[in-house]
């Protein structure tokens, strides 16, 4: 009986030793990279070369995503045609003989004191400045309606420096609209961004904003999804749509630019920024494209 129990104990000890030996071999041979090991190694100053390789791979992935997306993000400028004012000259003295009395200029040689609006061509003045995204090789571009609203002329500038006159082929404005506009330029085989599914986005997911803040084309910033489904009651900014909130930095001129996920897919347009509050930036959400 004693021998039988002794044999069982010996077998058990051998099995335990084999399991412990296998675990030791697995750790020594594979060096798995986990959050726990990374934190413990960093705390003890023992981060390995393998850890830095992982960081470098992540860094290179972001660089590749931006480089692929940038060619499809354009700069948009607009101008308005304003009629010249018919105000009188500051030197108009009415019917008196000021010029004749002081300078001896006969009345028939004096300059007319009032401009004729009928013959004055309208003057072009700068309008809006924003961004857009090419979504079709045939030259269809998505942007915010407020970027081109009220414009008489719209110019689209590609990353390669080429510029095109654009026409509006569709828009959805108004209080219950989406603030979206579709432009068309005469281009062929243009770079495009594929659509992603904003419904599948998760809070905490990395996103990248690309646009032309202050006219600085091809500016990229990175952040994360801070919240989804923001409405006007949350933001007090707009009366339309369903928004992604993100902390990816944007500024004036980013409107209409691309908000992409880490797969380089278009999941929103940069639309508005609220400073001095909890909202950094909001982007128009796109449902899954079919």
CSV table of C-alpha atoms in Angstrom, one decimal:
chain,number,residue,atom,x,y,z
A,1,UNK,CA,0.0,0.0,0.0
A,2,UNK,CA,2.8,2.4,0.9
A,3,UNK,CA,4.6,1.5,-2.3
A,4,UNK,CA,1.4,2.2,-4.3
A,5,UNK,CA,1.1,5.7,-2.8
A,6,UNK,CA,4.8,6.3,-3.4
A,7,UNK,CA,4.5,5.4,-7.0
A,8,UNK,CA,1.6,7.9,-7.4
A,9,UNK,CA,3.6,10.7,-5.8
A,10,UNK,CA,6.6,10.0,-8.0
A,11,UNK,CA,4.4,10.1,-11.1
A,12,UNK,CA,2.8,13.3,-10.0
A,13,UNK,CA,6.1,15.0,-9.3
A,14,UNK,CA,7.4,14.0,-12.7
A,15,UNK,CA,4.4,15.4,-14.5
A,16,UNK,CA,4.7,18.7,-12.6
A,17,UNK,CA,8.4,18.9,-13.4
A,18,UNK,CA,7.7,18.3,-17.1
A,19,UNK,CA,5.0,21.1,-17.2
A,20,UNK,CA,7.3,23.5,-15.4
A,21,UNK,CA,10.1,22.7,-17.8
A,22,UNK,CA,7.8,23.3,-20.8
A,23,UNK,CA,6.6,26.7,-19.5
A,24,UNK,CA,10.3,27.7,-18.9
A,25,UNK,CA,11.2,26.7,-22.4
A,26,UNK,CA,8.2,28.7,-23.9
A,27,UNK,CA,9.2,31.9,-22.1
A,28,UNK,CA,12.9,31.6,-22.8
A,29,UNK,CA,12.5,30.8,-26.5
A,30,UNK,CA,9.6,33.1,-27.6
A,31,UNK,CA,9.8,36.3,-25.4
A,32,UNK,CA,6.1,37.2,-25.9
A,33,UNK,CA,5.4,40.9,-26.0
A,34,UNK,CA,2.4,41.7,-23.7
A,35,UNK,CA,1.2,44.8,-21.9
A,36,UNK,CA,2.4,43.2,-18.6
A,37,UNK,CA,5.9,42.4,-19.8
A,38,UNK,CA,6.2,45.8,-21.5
A,39,UNK,CA,5.2,47.7,-18.3
A,40,UNK,CA,7.4,45.6,-16.0
A,41,UNK,CA,10.4,45.9,-18.3
A,42,UNK,CA,9.9,49.7,-18.7
A,43,UNK,CA,9.6,50.1,-14.9
A,44,UNK,CA,12.9,48.2,-14.4
A,45,UNK,CA,14.6,49.9,-17.4
A,46,UNK,CA,14.9,46.5,-19.2
A,47,UNK,CA,12.9,47.3,-22.4
A,48,UNK,CA,14.4,45.1,-25.1
A,49,UNK,CA,15.2,45.8,-28.7
A,50,UNK,CA,12.1,43.8,-29.6
A,51,UNK,CA,9.9,46.3,-27.8
A,52,UNK,CA,11.4,49.2,-29.8
A,53,UNK,CA,10.9,47.2,-33.0
A,54,UNK,CA,7.2,47.0,-32.3
A,55,UNK,CA,7.0,50.8,-31.7
A,56,UNK,CA,8.9,51.4,-35.0
A,57,UNK,CA,6.5,49.2,-36.9
A,58,UNK,CA,3.5,51.1,-35.5
A,59,UNK,CA,5.3,54.4,-36.4
A,60,UNK,CA,6.0,53.2,-39.9
A,61,UNK,CA,2.3,52.1,-40.3
A,62,UNK,CA,1.1,55.6,-39.5
A,63,UNK,CA,3.5,57.1,-42.0
A,64,UNK,CA,2.3,54.7,-44.7
A,65,UNK,CA,-1.3,55.4,-44.0
A,66,UNK,CA,-0.8,59.2,-44.3
A,67,UNK,CA,1.3,58.9,-47.5
A,68,UNK,CA,-1.4,56.8,-49.1
A,69,UNK,CA,-4.2,59.1,-48.1
A,70,UNK,CA,-2.7,62.6,-48.8
A,71,UNK,CA,-2.9,62.5,-52.6
A,72,UNK,CA,-6.7,62.3,-52.4
A,73,UNK,CA,-7.1,65.3,-50.0
A,74,UNK,CA,-7.4,68.6,-51.9
A,75,UNK,CA,-7.4,72.3,-51.0
A,76,UNK,CA,-10.5,74.4,-51.9
A,77,UNK,CA,-10.6,78.1,-52.4
A,78,UNK,CA,-13.6,80.2,-53.4
A,79,UNK,CA,-14.2,83.7,-54.7
A,80,UNK,CA,-17.2,86.0,-54.8
A,81,UNK,CA,-18.1,88.6,-57.5
A,82,UNK,CA,-19.0,91.9,-55.8
A,83,UNK,CA,-20.5,94.9,-57.7
A,84,UNK,CA,-18.5,98.1,-57.5
A,85,UNK,CA,-19.9,100.8,-55.2
A,86,UNK,CA,-21.3,103.9,-56.9
A,87,UNK,CA,-20.2,106.2,-54.1
A,88,UNK,CA,-19.2,109.7,-55.0
A,89,UNK,CA,-15.6,110.9,-55.1
A,90,UNK,CA,-14.3,112.5,-51.9
A,91,UNK,CA,-13.4,115.5,-54.1
A,92,UNK,CA,-17.0,116.0,-55.3
A,93,UNK,CA,-17.9,119.6,-54.3
A,94,UNK,CA,-21.3,119.7,-56.1
A,95,UNK,CA,-22.1,122.6,-58.3
A,96,UNK,CA,-19.5,125.1,-57.1
A,97,UNK,CA,-16.6,126.2,-59.1
A,98,UNK,CA,-13.9,125.0,-56.7
A,99,UNK,CA,-11.6,123.6,-59.5
A,100,UNK,CA,-12.2,126.5,-61.8
A,101,UNK,CA,-11.6,129.1,-59.1
A,102,UNK,CA,-8.4,127.6,-57.7
A,103,UNK,CA,-6.9,125.8,-60.6
A,104,UNK,CA,-8.5,127.4,-63.6
A,105,UNK,CA,-9.9,124.0,-64.8
A,106,UNK,CA,-12.9,124.6,-67.2
A,107,UNK,CA,-16.0,122.7,-66.2
A,108,UNK,CA,-16.0,120.7,-69.5
A,109,UNK,CA,-12.5,119.3,-68.6
A,110,UNK,CA,-13.3,118.4,-65.0
A,111,UNK,CA,-13.4,114.7,-64.2
A,112,UNK,CA,-16.9,113.2,-63.6
A,113,UNK,CA,-17.6,113.1,-59.9
A,114,UNK,CA,-19.8,110.0,-59.9
A,115,UNK,CA,-19.0,106.5,-61.2
A,116,UNK,CA,-21.4,104.7,-63.5
A,117,UNK,CA,-22.3,101.3,-61.9
A,118,UNK,CA,-23.7,100.1,-65.2
A,119,UNK,CA,-20.3,100.0,-66.9
A,120,UNK,CA,-18.3,98.8,-63.8
A,121,UNK,CA,-17.4,95.1,-64.0
A,122,UNK,CA,-17.9,93.1,-60.7
A,123,UNK,CA,-14.8,92.7,-58.6
A,124,UNK,CA,-13.7,89.3,-57.4
A,125,UNK,CA,-12.9,89.0,-53.6
A,126,UNK,CA,-11.6,86.0,-51.7
A,127,UNK,CA,-14.3,83.9,-50.2
A,128,UNK,CA,-13.9,80.7,-48.3
A,129,UNK,CA,-10.9,78.4,-47.7
A,130,UNK,CA,-11.3,74.7,-47.0
A,131,UNK,CA,-10.5,71.1,-47.9
A,132,UNK,CA,-12.1,68.3,-49.8
A,133,UNK,CA,-11.7,64.6,-50.5
A,134,UNK,CA,-11.6,62.9,-53.9
A,135,UNK,CA,-13.9,59.9,-53.8
A,136,UNK,CA,-14.1,59.1,-57.6
A,137,UNK,CA,-11.4,58.8,-60.2
A,138,UNK,CA,-13.7,60.8,-62.5
A,139,UNK,CA,-13.3,63.9,-60.3
A,140,UNK,CA,-16.1,63.8,-57.8
A,141,UNK,CA,-15.1,65.5,-54.5
A,142,UNK,CA,-16.8,65.6,-51.1
A,143,UNK,CA,-16.6,68.7,-48.9
A,144,UNK,CA,-18.7,70.7,-46.4
A,145,UNK,CA,-21.4,72.8,-47.9
A,146,UNK,CA,-20.4,75.8,-45.7
A,147,UNK,CA,-17.0,75.7,-47.4
A,148,UNK,CA,-18.5,76.6,-50.8
A,149,UNK,CA,-21.7,78.3,-49.8
A,150,UNK,CA,-22.3,81.6,-51.6
A,151,UNK,CA,-19.3,81.2,-53.8
A,152,UNK,CA,-19.3,82.3,-57.5
A,153,UNK,CA,-16.1,80.5,-58.4
A,154,UNK,CA,-14.6,77.4,-56.8
A,155,UNK,CA,-11.0,76.2,-57.4
A,156,UNK,CA,-9.7,72.8,-56.3
A,157,UNK,CA,-5.9,72.5,-55.9
A,158,UNK,CA,-4.5,69.0,-56.0
A,159,UNK,CA,-1.4,68.0,-53.9
A,160,UNK,CA,0.7,68.0,-57.1
A,161,UNK,CA,0.0,71.7,-57.6
A,162,UNK,CA,-2.5,71.4,-60.4
A,163,UNK,CA,-5.7,73.4,-60.0
A,164,UNK,CA,-9.1,72.9,-61.5
A,165,UNK,CA,-12.3,75.0,-61.7
A,166,UNK,CA,-15.0,73.0,-59.9
A,167,UNK,CA,-18.8,73.0,-60.2
A,168,UNK,CA,-21.3,72.1,-57.6
A,169,UNK,CA,-23.3,69.0,-58.6
A,170,UNK,CA,-25.1,68.4,-55.3
A,171,UNK,CA,-25.5,69.8,-51.8
A,172,UNK,CA,-27.5,69.2,-48.6
A,173,UNK,CA,-27.7,72.3,-46.5
A,174,UNK,CA,-30.3,73.8,-44.2
A,175,UNK,CA,-31.1,73.3,-40.6
A,176,UNK,CA,-31.9,69.6,-41.0
A,177,UNK,CA,-29.2,68.9,-43.6
A,178,UNK,CA,-25.8,67.2,-43.4
A,179,UNK,CA,-23.6,70.2,-44.5
A,180,UNK,CA,-22.3,68.1,-47.4
A,181,UNK,CA,-21.5,69.2,-50.9
A,182,UNK,CA,-20.4,67.3,-54.0
A,183,UNK,CA,-18.1,69.0,-56.5
A,184,UNK,CA,-16.9,67.9,-59.9
A,185,UNK,CA,-13.7,68.7,-61.7
A,186,UNK,CA,-12.5,67.6,-65.1
A,187,UNK,CA,-9.9,65.1,-64.1
A,188,UNK,CA,-9.1,61.5,-65.0
A,189,UNK,CA,-7.5,58.6,-63.0
A,190,UNK,CA,-7.4,60.7,-59.9
A,191,UNK,CA,-6.3,59.3,-56.5
A,192,UNK,CA,-9.3,58.4,-54.3
A,193,UNK,CA,-10.0,57.5,-50.7
A,194,UNK,CA,-12.1,54.4,-50.1
A,195,UNK,CA,-15.1,54.7,-47.8
A,196,UNK,CA,-15.1,53.1,-44.4
A,197,UNK,CA,-17.9,52.3,-42.0
A,198,UNK,CA,-18.2,55.0,-39.3
A,199,UNK,CA,-20.8,52.8,-37.5
A,200,UNK,CA,-18.1,50.3,-36.8
A,201,UNK,CA,-15.9,52.9,-35.1
A,202,UNK,CA,-15.2,52.4,-31.4
A,203,UNK,CA,-14.4,55.0,-28.8
A,204,UNK,CA,-10.7,55.0,-28.2
A,205,UNK,CA,-9.9,54.0,-31.8
A,206,UNK,CA,-7.1,55.9,-33.6
A,207,UNK,CA,-8.0,58.3,-36.3
A,208,UNK,CA,-6.1,60.8,-38.6
A,209,UNK,CA,-7.3,64.2,-39.9
A,210,UNK,CA,-5.9,65.6,-43.1
A,211,UNK,CA,-6.6,69.0,-44.6
A,212,UNK,CA,-5.4,72.5,-45.2
A,213,UNK,CA,-5.6,74.5,-42.0
A,214,UNK,CA,-4.7,78.2,-42.6
A,215,UNK,CA,-4.0,77.3,-46.2
A,216,UNK,CA,-1.2,74.9,-45.2
A,217,UNK,CA,-2.1,72.0,-47.5
A,218,UNK,CA,-1.5,68.3,-46.6
A,219,UNK,CA,-1.4,68.8,-42.9
A,220,UNK,CA,-2.0,65.6,-40.9
A,221,UNK,CA,-2.9,65.3,-37.2
A,222,UNK,CA,-3.6,62.2,-35.2
A,223,UNK,CA,-6.0,61.5,-32.3
A,224,UNK,CA,-8.6,59.1,-31.1
A,225,UNK,CA,-12.4,58.8,-31.2
A,226,UNK,CA,-13.5,60.6,-28.1
A,227,UNK,CA,-17.3,59.9,-28.6
A,228,UNK,CA,-19.8,59.0,-31.2
A,229,UNK,CA,-23.3,60.2,-32.1
A,230,UNK,CA,-22.9,63.8,-30.9
A,231,UNK,CA,-26.0,65.9,-31.8
A,232,UNK,CA,-26.8,69.6,-31.6
A,233,UNK,CA,-28.2,69.2,-28.1
A,234,UNK,CA,-24.6,68.1,-27.1
A,235,UNK,CA,-22.7,70.6,-29.1
A,236,UNK,CA,-24.8,73.7,-29.7
A,237,UNK,CA,-22.9,74.2,-32.9
A,238,UNK,CA,-25.1,72.9,-35.7
A,239,UNK,CA,-28.6,71.6,-36.2
A,240,UNK,CA,-27.8,68.7,-38.5
A,241,UNK,CA,-26.3,65.3,-38.6
A,242,UNK,CA,-24.6,62.7,-36.3
A,243,UNK,CA,-21.0,63.5,-35.4
A,244,UNK,CA,-17.8,61.8,-34.4
A,245,UNK,CA,-16.0,63.6,-31.6
A,246,UNK,CA,-12.2,63.4,-31.8
A,247,UNK,CA,-9.2,65.1,-30.3
A,248,UNK,CA,-7.3,65.1,-33.6
A,249,UNK,CA,-6.4,68.8,-33.9
A,250,UNK,CA,-7.9,70.9,-36.7
A,251,UNK,CA,-8.1,74.6,-37.5
A,252,UNK,CA,-9.7,77.0,-39.9
A,253,UNK,CA,-9.3,75.5,-43.4
A,254,UNK,CA,-9.6,71.9,-42.3
A,255,UNK,CA,-13.4,71.9,-43.0
A,256,UNK,CA,-14.2,69.3,-45.6
A,257,UNK,CA,-11.0,67.4,-45.1
A,258,UNK,CA,-10.6,63.7,-44.5
A,259,UNK,CA,-11.0,61.9,-41.2
A,260,UNK,CA,-9.6,58.4,-41.8
A,261,UNK,CA,-9.2,55.2,-39.7
A,262,UNK,CA,-6.0,53.2,-39.4
A,263,UNK,CA,-6.9,51.3,-42.5
A,264,UNK,CA,-6.8,54.5,-44.6
A,265,UNK,CA,-10.6,54.6,-45.1
A,266,UNK,CA,-12.7,57.7,-45.1
A,267,UNK,CA,-15.0,57.6,-42.1
A,268,UNK,CA,-15.9,61.3,-41.9
A,269,UNK,CA,-15.3,64.9,-42.9
A,270,UNK,CA,-13.8,67.4,-40.6
A,271,UNK,CA,-16.6,69.8,-40.0
A,272,UNK,CA,-16.3,72.0,-36.9
A,273,UNK,CA,-14.2,72.9,-33.9
A,274,UNK,CA,-15.4,74.2,-30.6
A,275,UNK,CA,-12.7,75.9,-28.5
A,276,UNK,CA,-12.8,76.6,-24.8
A,277,UNK,CA,-14.9,73.5,-24.2
A,278,UNK,CA,-14.7,69.8,-24.0
A,279,UNK,CA,-15.3,69.4,-27.8
A,280,UNK,CA,-12.1,69.6,-29.8
A,281,UNK,CA,-13.3,68.6,-33.2
A,282,UNK,CA,-16.3,66.9,-34.8
A,283,UNK,CA,-16.6,65.1,-38.1
A,284,UNK,CA,-19.6,64.1,-40.1
A,285,UNK,CA,-20.2,60.4,-39.8
A,286,UNK,CA,-20.5,58.2,-42.9
A,287,UNK,CA,-22.5,55.0,-42.8
A,288,UNK,CA,-21.2,51.9,-44.5
A,289,UNK,CA,-20.9,52.5,-48.3
A,290,UNK,CA,-22.7,50.0,-50.5
